[in-house]
Coordinates of C-alpha atoms in Angstrom, one line a residue:
Chain A
M29 CA 3.0 -32.0 -12.2
N30 CA 5.0 -32.3 -9.2
P31 CA 6.2 -35.9 -8.5
I32 CA 5.8 -35.5 -5.0
F33 CA 1.7 -35.3 -5.3
K34 CA 0.0 -39.3 -6.1
S35 CA -3.2 -38.6 -8.0
H36 CA -6.0 -40.5 -6.2
E37 CA -9.7 -39.1 -6.5
K38 CA -9.9 -37.9 -2.7
D39 CA -6.6 -35.7 -3.2
F40 CA -7.6 -33.4 -5.6
M41 CA -5.6 -29.9 -6.2
R42 CA -6.7 -27.0 -4.1
I43 CA -4.4 -24.9 -5.6
E44 CA -3.1 -24.8 -9.4
A45 CA -0.8 -22.3 -10.3
D46 CA 1.0 -23.0 -13.7
Q47 CA 3.9 -20.9 -14.4
V48 CA 2.1 -17.4 -13.2
C49 CA 3.6 -14.5 -14.4
V50 CA 2.7 -11.1 -13.3
D51 CA 4.0 -7.7 -13.9
Y52 CA 2.9 -4.4 -13.0
N53 CA 3.3 -1.6 -15.9
G54 CA 6.5 -3.8 -17.0
T55 CA 7.9 -4.2 -13.9
V56 CA 8.4 -8.5 -13.4
A57 CA 6.8 -9.1 -9.6
L58 CA 6.8 -12.9 -10.5
Y59 CA 7.4 -15.4 -13.5
D60 CA 7.6 -18.9 -13.9
A61 CA 5.9 -19.0 -10.7
S62 CA 4.1 -23.2 -10.6
L63 CA 2.7 -24.7 -7.3
N64 CA 0.5 -27.5 -6.3
L65 CA -0.8 -28.0 -3.3
K66 CA -3.6 -31.3 -2.8
A67 CA -6.1 -30.8 -0.4
G68 CA -5.5 -31.2 3.4
S69 CA -1.5 -29.9 3.4
I70 CA -0.4 -26.8 4.9
C71 CA 2.5 -25.2 2.6
G72 CA 4.9 -21.9 3.8
L73 CA 5.6 -19.7 1.2
V74 CA 8.8 -18.0 2.2
G75 CA 10.8 -15.4 1.1
M76 CA 12.3 -11.9 1.4
N77 CA 10.3 -8.5 1.4
G78 CA 9.7 -7.9 -2.7
A79 CA 10.8 -11.2 -3.1
G80 CA 7.0 -11.6 -4.9
K81 CA 5.0 -13.3 -1.8
S82 CA 2.8 -11.1 -1.7
T83 CA 2.2 -11.1 -5.4
F84 CA 1.6 -14.8 -5.7
F85 CA -0.7 -14.2 -3.0
K86 CA -2.9 -11.1 -4.7
A87 CA -2.5 -13.7 -7.8
L88 CA -4.3 -16.2 -5.9
M89 CA -6.9 -13.9 -4.7
G90 CA -7.6 -12.7 -8.2
F91 CA -6.4 -9.6 -7.1
V92 CA -3.8 -9.3 -9.9
R93 CA -4.3 -10.7 -13.5
P94 CA -1.3 -12.8 -14.2
S95 CA 0.3 -11.6 -17.4
R96 CA 1.0 -15.6 -18.1
G97 CA 0.2 -19.1 -17.2
K98 CA -3.0 -20.2 -15.2
I99 CA -4.4 -20.0 -11.8
R100 CA -7.0 -22.8 -10.6
I101 CA -8.3 -23.2 -7.1
N102 CA -10.3 -26.3 -6.9
G103 CA -10.3 -27.1 -10.5
I104 CA -12.3 -23.9 -11.4
N105 CA -10.7 -20.2 -12.0
V106 CA -10.2 -17.6 -9.2
N107 CA -12.8 -15.1 -9.8
Q108 CA -15.5 -17.9 -9.4
A109 CA -13.5 -19.5 -6.5
Q110 CA -14.1 -16.6 -4.6
K111 CA -17.9 -16.2 -5.4
E112 CA -18.3 -20.0 -4.2
Q113 CA -16.4 -19.2 -0.8
S114 CA -13.3 -21.6 -1.8
V115 CA -10.7 -18.8 -0.9
A116 CA -10.4 -17.1 2.4
Y117 CA -7.7 -14.0 3.4
V118 CA -6.5 -13.4 7.0
P119 CA -4.9 -10.2 6.8
Q120 CA -2.0 -8.8 8.5
N121 CA -2.5 -6.6 11.4
E122 CA -1.4 -3.8 10.2
G123 CA -3.7 -3.3 7.1
I124 CA -6.8 -2.9 9.2
D125 CA -8.7 0.3 10.3
Y126 CA -9.2 -1.0 14.2
S127 CA -10.7 2.3 15.4
F128 CA -13.3 1.3 12.9
P129 CA -16.9 0.8 14.6
V130 CA -17.4 -2.2 14.6
S131 CA -17.6 -5.6 17.4
V132 CA -16.0 -8.9 17.3
W133 CA -18.7 -10.2 16.3
D134 CA -19.6 -8.0 13.2
V135 CA -15.8 -8.7 12.2
V136 CA -16.4 -12.7 11.7
M137 CA -20.2 -12.5 10.3
M138 CA -18.2 -10.7 7.1
G139 CA -17.3 -13.8 6.6
R140 CA -20.6 -14.9 6.0
Y141 CA -21.7 -12.1 3.7
G142 CA -20.6 -13.9 0.7
A143 CA -23.2 -16.6 1.6
M144 CA -25.8 -14.1 2.4
N145 CA -28.3 -12.6 -0.2
I146 CA -27.7 -9.0 -1.3
F147 CA -29.2 -7.5 1.9
R148 CA -26.4 -9.5 3.9
I149 CA -29.2 -10.2 6.7
P150 CA -28.0 -13.1 8.3
R151 CA -29.8 -16.3 8.9
E152 CA -29.9 -18.5 11.8
S153 CA -26.8 -20.9 9.7
D154 CA -24.6 -18.0 9.7
R155 CA -25.3 -17.1 13.6
R156 CA -24.5 -20.6 14.3
A157 CA -21.3 -20.2 11.7
V158 CA -20.3 -17.5 13.6
V159 CA -20.5 -18.9 17.1
H160 CA -19.0 -22.2 15.9
A161 CA -16.2 -19.8 14.5
L162 CA -15.6 -18.2 17.4
E163 CA -15.4 -21.1 19.5
R164 CA -12.6 -22.6 17.8
V165 CA -10.1 -19.4 18.5
D166 CA -11.7 -19.0 22.0
L167 CA -13.2 -15.4 21.2
L168 CA -16.9 -16.4 22.2
D169 CA -16.9 -14.2 25.5
L170 CA -15.4 -11.6 23.7
R171 CA -18.1 -11.1 20.9
E172 CA -20.0 -7.7 21.9
R173 CA -15.9 -6.4 22.4
P174 CA -15.2 -3.4 19.7
I175 CA -12.5 -4.9 17.4
G176 CA -10.4 -2.1 18.7
S177 CA -10.3 -3.4 22.5
L178 CA -8.8 -6.7 21.7
S179 CA -4.8 -7.6 22.1
G180 CA -2.7 -8.4 19.1
G181 CA -3.2 -12.2 19.0
Q182 CA -7.0 -11.8 19.7
R183 CA -7.4 -9.9 16.6
K184 CA -5.6 -12.1 14.8
R185 CA -7.6 -14.6 16.3
A186 CA -11.0 -12.6 14.9
F187 CA -10.0 -12.7 11.5
L188 CA -8.9 -16.1 11.5
A189 CA -12.8 -16.8 13.0
R190 CA -14.3 -14.5 10.1
A191 CA -12.2 -17.1 7.7
I192 CA -13.2 -19.9 9.5
A193 CA -16.8 -18.9 9.4
Q194 CA -16.3 -18.3 5.4
R195 CA -16.1 -22.3 5.4
A196 CA -13.3 -21.8 2.5
S197 CA -11.3 -24.9 1.5
V198 CA -8.6 -22.3 0.8
L199 CA -6.7 -20.1 3.2
L200 CA -4.5 -17.6 2.7
L201 CA -2.5 -16.0 5.7
D202 CA -0.4 -13.1 5.5
E203 CA 1.9 -13.1 8.5
P204 CA 0.0 -15.2 10.4
F205 CA 2.4 -15.3 13.7
S206 CA 3.8 -11.8 13.5
G207 CA 3.0 -9.5 17.0
V208 CA 1.1 -12.9 18.7
D209 CA 1.4 -13.9 22.3
V210 CA 2.0 -17.1 22.7
P211 CA -1.3 -18.8 24.0
T212 CA -2.6 -17.2 20.4
E213 CA 0.5 -18.7 18.7
K214 CA 0.3 -22.6 20.0
L215 CA -3.7 -22.1 19.7
M216 CA -3.4 -21.2 15.9
A217 CA -0.7 -23.9 15.2
E218 CA -3.3 -26.5 16.9
L219 CA -6.4 -25.1 14.7
F220 CA -3.8 -25.3 11.7
L221 CA -3.1 -29.1 12.2
Q222 CA -6.8 -29.5 12.6
F223 CA -7.5 -27.5 9.0
R224 CA -5.3 -29.7 7.6
Q225 CA -7.2 -32.9 9.3
E226 CA -10.5 -31.9 7.9
G227 CA -9.2 -30.9 4.4
H228 CA -8.6 -27.6 4.1
T229 CA -5.5 -26.1 2.2
I230 CA -3.3 -23.4 4.0
L231 CA -0.9 -21.6 2.3
I232 CA 1.3 -19.2 5.0
S233 CA 3.7 -16.4 3.8
T234 CA 5.9 -16.0 6.6
H235 CA 9.5 -14.5 7.4
D236 CA 9.7 -17.0 10.3
L237 CA 11.4 -20.2 9.6
N238 CA 10.8 -22.2 12.5
H239 CA 6.9 -22.1 12.2
V240 CA 8.1 -23.8 8.5
R241 CA 10.0 -26.1 9.9
D242 CA 7.3 -26.9 12.9
F243 CA 4.6 -27.8 10.8
C244 CA 4.2 -27.2 7.1
D245 CA 4.1 -29.6 4.9
F246 CA 5.3 -28.4 1.9
V247 CA 7.2 -25.2 1.9
V248 CA 7.8 -22.8 -1.3
L249 CA 11.0 -20.7 -1.6
I250 CA 10.5 -17.6 -3.3
N251 CA 12.5 -14.7 -5.3
K252 CA 10.9 -13.8 -8.4
T253 CA 9.7 -17.0 -9.0
V254 CA 9.8 -20.8 -7.0
L255 CA 13.3 -20.9 -6.6
A256 CA 12.4 -24.1 -4.4
Y257 CA 9.4 -25.9 -4.0
G258 CA 8.5 -29.6 -1.9
E259 CA 8.4 -31.3 1.4
T260 CA 9.4 -29.1 3.7
S261 CA 12.3 -31.8 5.2
E262 CA 14.0 -31.7 1.5
V263 CA 13.6 -28.0 0.3
F264 CA 14.6 -26.8 3.8
T265 CA 18.2 -26.9 3.1
S266 CA 20.9 -24.0 3.9
E267 CA 21.8 -23.9 0.6
N268 CA 18.2 -23.7 -0.8
L269 CA 17.4 -20.6 2.1
N270 CA 20.7 -19.0 1.1
K271 CA 19.9 -18.8 -2.8
T272 CA 16.3 -17.3 -1.4
F273 CA 18.2 -14.9 1.0
G274 CA 20.5 -13.7 -1.2
G275 CA 23.4 -15.6 -0.1
I276 CA 23.3 -14.2 3.4
P277 CA 23.9 -17.7 5.5
P278 CA 20.8 -17.4 7.7
N279 CA 21.8 -20.6 9.9
P280 CA 17.9 -21.3 10.1
L281 CA 18.2 -24.8 11.7
S282 CA 20.0 -23.2 14.5
G283 CA 16.9 -22.3 16.8
P284 CA 14.6 -19.1 16.8
T285 CA 16.6 -16.5 17.7
S286 CA 19.2 -16.7 15.1
S287 CA 16.8 -17.0 12.0
K288 CA 14.4 -14.1 13.6
D289 CA 17.5 -12.1 14.1
F290 CA 18.6 -12.3 10.6
I291 CA 15.1 -11.7 9.6
N292 CA 15.2 -8.4 11.4
E293 CA 18.3 -7.2 10.4
Chain B
M19 CA -36.3 41.8 18.3
S20 CA -34.9 40.8 21.6
E21 CA -38.0 42.2 23.9
F22 CA -40.4 39.9 21.2
L23 CA -37.8 37.0 21.8
I24 CA -38.0 37.1 25.5
S25 CA -41.8 37.9 25.4
I26 CA -43.0 34.7 23.5
T27 CA -43.1 31.0 24.7
P28 CA -41.3 27.8 24.0
I29 CA -44.5 26.8 22.3
D30 CA -44.8 29.6 20.5
W31 CA -41.0 29.8 19.5
L32 CA -41.4 26.2 17.8
L33 CA -45.3 26.5 16.3
D34 CA -45.1 30.1 14.9
P35 CA -42.7 29.2 12.6
L36 CA -45.1 26.4 11.6
T37 CA -47.4 29.0 10.2
H38 CA -46.2 30.1 7.1
D39 CA -45.8 28.0 4.1
F40 CA -41.9 28.8 3.4
M41 CA -41.0 27.6 6.7
R42 CA -42.9 24.4 6.9
R43 CA -41.1 23.6 3.6
A44 CA -37.8 24.8 5.0
L45 CA -38.1 22.6 8.0
M46 CA -38.9 19.4 5.8
V47 CA -36.4 19.8 3.4
S48 CA -33.9 20.7 5.7
A49 CA -34.5 17.6 8.2
L50 CA -34.2 15.0 4.9
V51 CA -31.4 17.0 3.6
G52 CA -29.7 16.6 7.2
G53 CA -30.7 12.8 7.3
V54 CA -29.5 12.2 3.9
C55 CA -25.8 13.8 4.3
G56 CA -25.6 12.6 7.9
L57 CA -26.1 9.2 7.0
L58 CA -23.6 9.2 4.2
S59 CA -21.1 11.2 6.5
C60 CA -20.3 7.8 8.2
Y61 CA -19.5 6.2 5.1
M62 CA -17.2 9.4 4.0
T63 CA -15.6 9.7 7.6
L64 CA -14.9 6.0 8.2
K65 CA -13.7 6.0 4.5
G66 CA -11.5 8.9 4.8
W67 CA -13.4 11.0 2.5
A68 CA -13.4 14.2 4.0
L69 CA -11.3 16.0 1.0
M70 CA -13.0 13.9 -1.5
G71 CA -16.2 15.7 -0.1
D72 CA -15.2 19.1 -0.3
A73 CA -14.3 18.2 -3.7
V74 CA -17.1 17.3 -5.0
S75 CA -19.4 19.6 -3.5
H76 CA -17.2 23.0 -4.6
A77 CA -17.1 20.9 -8.1
V78 CA -20.7 21.1 -8.5
M79 CA -21.2 24.9 -8.8
P80 CA -20.5 25.0 -13.2
G81 CA -23.1 22.5 -13.3
V82 CA -25.6 24.4 -10.9
V83 CA -25.0 27.6 -12.9
V84 CA -25.0 26.2 -16.7
A85 CA -28.4 23.6 -15.7
Y86 CA -30.1 27.1 -14.6
A87 CA -29.0 29.1 -17.8
L88 CA -30.3 25.7 -19.9
G89 CA -33.7 25.6 -18.0
L90 CA -32.7 22.2 -17.0
P91 CA -32.8 20.6 -13.3
F92 CA -30.0 22.1 -11.3
S93 CA -29.7 18.5 -9.7
L94 CA -28.6 17.2 -13.1
G95 CA -26.2 19.4 -13.4
A96 CA -24.8 19.5 -10.3
F97 CA -24.4 15.8 -10.5
V98 CA -22.9 15.3 -13.6
F99 CA -19.9 17.7 -12.7
G100 CA -19.9 16.3 -9.4
V101 CA -19.2 13.0 -10.6
G102 CA -17.1 14.9 -13.7
S103 CA -14.7 15.4 -11.2
V104 CA -14.3 12.3 -9.4
A105 CA -13.5 11.0 -12.9
L106 CA -11.1 13.6 -13.6
I107 CA -9.8 13.2 -10.1
G108 CA -9.1 9.6 -10.7
F109 CA -7.7 10.4 -14.7
V110 CA -5.5 12.6 -13.1
K111 CA -4.1 10.8 -10.7
Q112 CA -3.0 7.7 -12.7
K113 CA -1.7 9.7 -15.6
S114 CA 0.5 11.9 -13.4
R115 CA 3.1 11.4 -10.6
I116 CA 1.0 14.0 -8.3
K117 CA -0.2 12.9 -5.1
E118 CA -4.1 12.5 -4.9
D119 CA -4.7 15.4 -2.5
T120 CA -2.9 17.8 -4.6
V121 CA -4.8 16.4 -7.8
I122 CA -8.3 16.7 -5.6
G123 CA -7.4 20.0 -4.5
L124 CA -6.5 21.0 -8.1
V125 CA -9.4 19.7 -9.7
F126 CA -12.5 21.5 -7.2
T127 CA -10.7 24.6 -7.5
G128 CA -10.7 24.4 -10.9
F129 CA -14.1 23.7 -11.2
F130 CA -15.4 26.2 -8.8
A131 CA -13.4 28.8 -10.3
L132 CA -15.4 28.2 -13.6
G133 CA -18.7 27.9 -11.7
L134 CA -17.3 32.0 -10.8
V135 CA -16.4 33.2 -14.2
L136 CA -19.6 30.9 -15.3
V137 CA -21.9 33.1 -12.7
S138 CA -20.7 36.2 -14.0
K139 CA -20.9 35.4 -17.7
I140 CA -23.9 33.9 -18.0
K141 CA -26.8 36.6 -18.1
S142 CA -29.4 35.0 -15.6
N143 CA -31.6 35.2 -12.9
I144 CA -29.3 32.7 -10.8
D145 CA -28.8 34.3 -7.2
L146 CA -24.6 33.8 -6.9
M147 CA -25.4 33.9 -3.0
Q148 CA -28.0 31.2 -3.1
I149 CA -25.5 28.9 -4.6
L150 CA -22.9 29.7 -2.3
F151 CA -24.7 29.9 0.9
G152 CA -28.1 27.9 0.2
S153 CA -31.4 28.9 1.2
P154 CA -34.0 26.8 2.6
L155 CA -36.1 29.5 3.6
G156 CA -36.5 30.5 -0.1
I157 CA -37.2 26.9 -1.7
S158 CA -39.1 26.7 -4.7
R159 CA -41.9 23.7 -5.0
S160 CA -39.7 22.1 -7.7
D161 CA -36.7 22.3 -6.1
V162 CA -38.5 20.2 -3.1
N163 CA -39.7 17.9 -5.6
Q164 CA -36.0 17.1 -6.9
T165 CA -34.8 17.1 -3.0
L166 CA -37.1 14.2 -2.4
I167 CA -36.7 12.1 -5.0
I168 CA -32.8 12.6 -4.9
S169 CA -33.2 11.4 -1.4
F170 CA -35.3 8.9 -1.9
I171 CA -32.6 7.2 -3.9
V172 CA -29.6 7.8 -1.9
I173 CA -31.6 6.6 1.1
S174 CA -32.5 3.6 -0.2
I175 CA -29.5 2.5 -2.1
L176 CA -27.8 2.9 1.4
L177 CA -30.0 1.1 3.1
I178 CA -29.9 -1.6 0.5
F179 CA -26.1 -1.6 -0.2
R180 CA -25.4 -0.5 3.6
K181 CA -23.4 -3.7 5.1
D182 CA -21.2 -3.9 1.8
L183 CA -20.4 -0.7 1.6
M184 CA -19.8 -0.8 5.8
L185 CA -17.3 -4.2 4.4
Y186 CA -15.8 -1.8 1.8
C187 CA -14.8 0.5 4.1
F188 CA -13.9 -1.7 6.8
D189 CA -11.4 -4.1 4.7
A190 CA -12.1 -3.8 0.8
K191 CA -9.4 -6.8 0.3
H192 CA -12.0 -9.0 2.3
A193 CA -14.6 -7.4 0.3
R194 CA -13.1 -8.6 -3.0
S195 CA -11.9 -11.7 -1.7
I196 CA -15.4 -13.1 -1.0
G197 CA -16.3 -12.3 -4.5
I198 CA -17.9 -8.7 -4.2
N199 CA -16.9 -6.2 -6.6
T200 CA -15.2 -3.4 -5.0
G201 CA -15.1 -1.4 -8.2
I202 CA -19.0 -1.1 -8.5
L203 CA -18.8 0.2 -4.6
H204 CA -16.6 2.4 -4.9
Y205 CA -18.1 4.2 -8.2
L206 CA -21.6 4.0 -6.2
L207 CA -19.9 5.7 -2.9
L208 CA -18.9 8.6 -5.0
T209 CA -22.5 8.6 -7.0
L210 CA -24.0 8.9 -3.4
L211 CA -21.5 11.7 -2.0
S212 CA -22.3 13.7 -5.8
L213 CA -26.2 13.1 -4.7
S214 CA -25.8 13.8 -1.3
A215 CA -23.9 17.3 -1.8
V216 CA -26.8 18.0 -4.9
V217 CA -29.2 18.2 -1.8
G218 CA -27.2 19.5 0.6
L219 CA -26.1 22.7 -1.2
Q220 CA -30.0 23.3 -1.3
T221 CA -29.5 24.0 2.9
V222 CA -26.2 25.2 3.4
G223 CA -24.8 26.2 -0.1
I224 CA -21.8 24.9 -1.7
I225 CA -19.3 25.9 0.7
L226 CA -20.7 24.8 3.5
V227 CA -22.4 21.4 2.4
V228 CA -18.8 19.7 3.6
A229 CA -19.6 20.5 7.0
M230 CA -23.1 18.4 6.3
L231 CA -20.9 15.5 4.7
I232 CA -18.5 15.1 7.4
T233 CA -19.2 16.6 10.5
P234 CA -22.6 14.4 12.0
G235 CA -20.5 11.4 11.3
A236 CA -17.6 12.2 13.1
T237 CA -19.9 13.4 15.9
A238 CA -21.1 9.9 16.3
Y239 CA -18.0 8.7 16.0
L240 CA -16.7 9.6 18.9
L241 CA -19.7 8.4 20.9
T242 CA -20.3 4.9 19.9
D243 CA -18.1 1.8 18.7
R244 CA -21.3 0.2 17.0
F245 CA -21.6 1.4 13.3
D246 CA -25.4 1.0 13.3
Q247 CA -25.7 3.1 16.1
M248 CA -23.2 5.5 14.4
T249 CA -25.6 5.9 11.5
L250 CA -28.5 6.5 13.7
L251 CA -26.8 9.2 15.5
A252 CA -25.1 10.7 13.0
V253 CA -28.9 10.8 11.1
I254 CA -30.9 12.3 14.6
S255 CA -28.2 15.2 15.2
S256 CA -27.6 15.8 11.6
S257 CA -31.8 15.9 11.4
F258 CA -31.7 17.9 14.8
S259 CA -29.0 20.6 13.6
S260 CA -30.5 21.1 10.4
I261 CA -33.9 21.9 12.1
L262 CA -32.6 23.8 14.9
G263 CA -30.5 25.5 12.3
V264 CA -33.5 26.8 10.6
Y265 CA -35.5 28.2 13.7
I266 CA -32.4 30.0 15.2
S267 CA -32.1 31.6 11.6
Y268 CA -36.2 32.7 11.2
W269 CA -36.2 33.8 14.7
S270 CA -32.8 36.0 14.8
D271 CA -32.5 36.5 11.1
I272 CA -29.4 35.2 10.7
E273 CA -28.0 33.4 7.5
T274 CA -29.5 30.0 7.3
G275 CA -26.8 27.5 6.4
G276 CA -23.9 29.0 8.8
S277 CA -26.9 28.4 11.3
I278 CA -27.4 24.9 10.7
V279 CA -23.5 24.2 10.7
L280 CA -22.7 26.1 13.3
V281 CA -25.6 23.8 15.7
Q282 CA -23.6 20.9 14.3
T283 CA -20.2 22.1 15.3
L284 CA -21.6 23.3 18.9
I285 CA -22.4 19.3 18.9
F286 CA -19.5 17.8 17.6
L287 CA -18.0 19.9 20.1
I288 CA -19.7 18.9 23.0
A289 CA -19.4 15.1 22.1
F290 CA -15.6 16.0 21.6
L291 CA -15.5 17.4 25.2
F292 CA -17.7 14.9 26.7
A293 CA -18.2 11.9 24.9
P294 CA -18.1 8.7 27.4
R295 CA -15.5 7.2 26.3
Y296 CA -13.1 9.3 23.2
G297 CA -14.1 12.8 25.0
I298 CA -11.5 14.9 26.5
F299 CA -13.3 14.6 30.0
K300 CA -14.5 11.2 29.4
N301 CA -16.0 9.5 32.4
Q302 CA -13.8 7.4 34.1
T303 CA -16.0 4.9 35.8
F304 CA -17.6 4.7 32.3
I305 CA -14.8 3.2 31.1
N306 CA -14.0 1.1 33.6
N307 CA -17.5 -0.7 33.9
N308 CA -17.1 -1.1 30.1

């Protein structure tokens, strides 16, 4: 187990990945990836496209079965954790059909489905959870609007609200800051810090090194395997980032524009 | 005929066909089938399965022929071949490098051709035209019973799993992440598709059944941003088209399947042109006020 975590009764491990390997038809996508995240932490998952970030996410959500290694969420296996509504996934905007005929309210209510009976009839407690989640992302006024009529940032907040409504202890966010406006970015950053305080564990897959620096307690640098992992201040060195991005000097610590330019090139 | 048409009142136009046993049956079956297919069409259009609907509805052809030849309920044969075609499409796609739409086209034309060959080879009292184009006016009592049972099954399943299937169409990843078995939903939806194709071919026949499985959904999709409203509108427009189509067919002596689908297409055209929010001539004030 990683030395940065001291075990005492309250901070048990939310996410434990132990030497996880994933391969698709013989092609190795991820090998020997280990990670331990305690309750109440924010971790950035940083790597290039194709470095295995989404594979790692898929493994954590049980979408792909590791060919080797073990993953535990809150001490139980991933499928059980899903059934207990412990893991919430906030997708990238691009993966969703925004012309689908559902309202913001409907989308957030989907976060409650797992806790409902087979007919998925909302109870009063489900409605309260949805209202509460919408309030936290500041979308309550827009709850009747079709999801497609929202701006990029509002859409992101709607899906974040769905994860909040699910009341999961582990949040997996895929590129949460891509294509969002400044108010949404601020709101999300504040929310993440609140989640941490409430004991949630957040894993953020991102390209954006500045966000990682700003509020991730931990960072995982990944390129087919975990290259470096630990507290952000220790791991986030130019040397480690060079390794992550294949020797191209990203110069991540010199300000927002340079690192974004690097990522987008 | 045309003089006769002019001389009758609208009330007669509506009531006269009801004096015939076969017409009452045809209208009831058509309305029911329209409702079932209309309900499912919402999922087909939202999931992007129009081509799959086309495939399954054509692929049931040999099943119908074999079932008739063996004296089995035709729906059983159709269902087996419908599900079989879906399984085969999945298998070929997985085991080869061919793209999915090509595989779908390949499998369903193959099955359809097999059906045609079987009809010409198996000597029986199968009426090819009836299979291809449907004949709700000539539907037998046992066929009515089959249709009732299958419709009941499809509607029940769709009502029970309404929200899960909606979520599956909208965001399958989320469905999986909250512990819903999306694999089962996938095959459930395909099974419902096969069953609906089976009842749909009763009224409009194999060739046009795909219209029943997509047009009402497409029409409703242009009219609303609410899933529940969309299903309701699709069911209403589909049942209405079926009933009106049968009436027109009765009075004008035209082919029933074509008449039903043509009414559906006209309703779609009206929505396409005049839908308040998404039509070509959309209502600007409506959009501004909402």
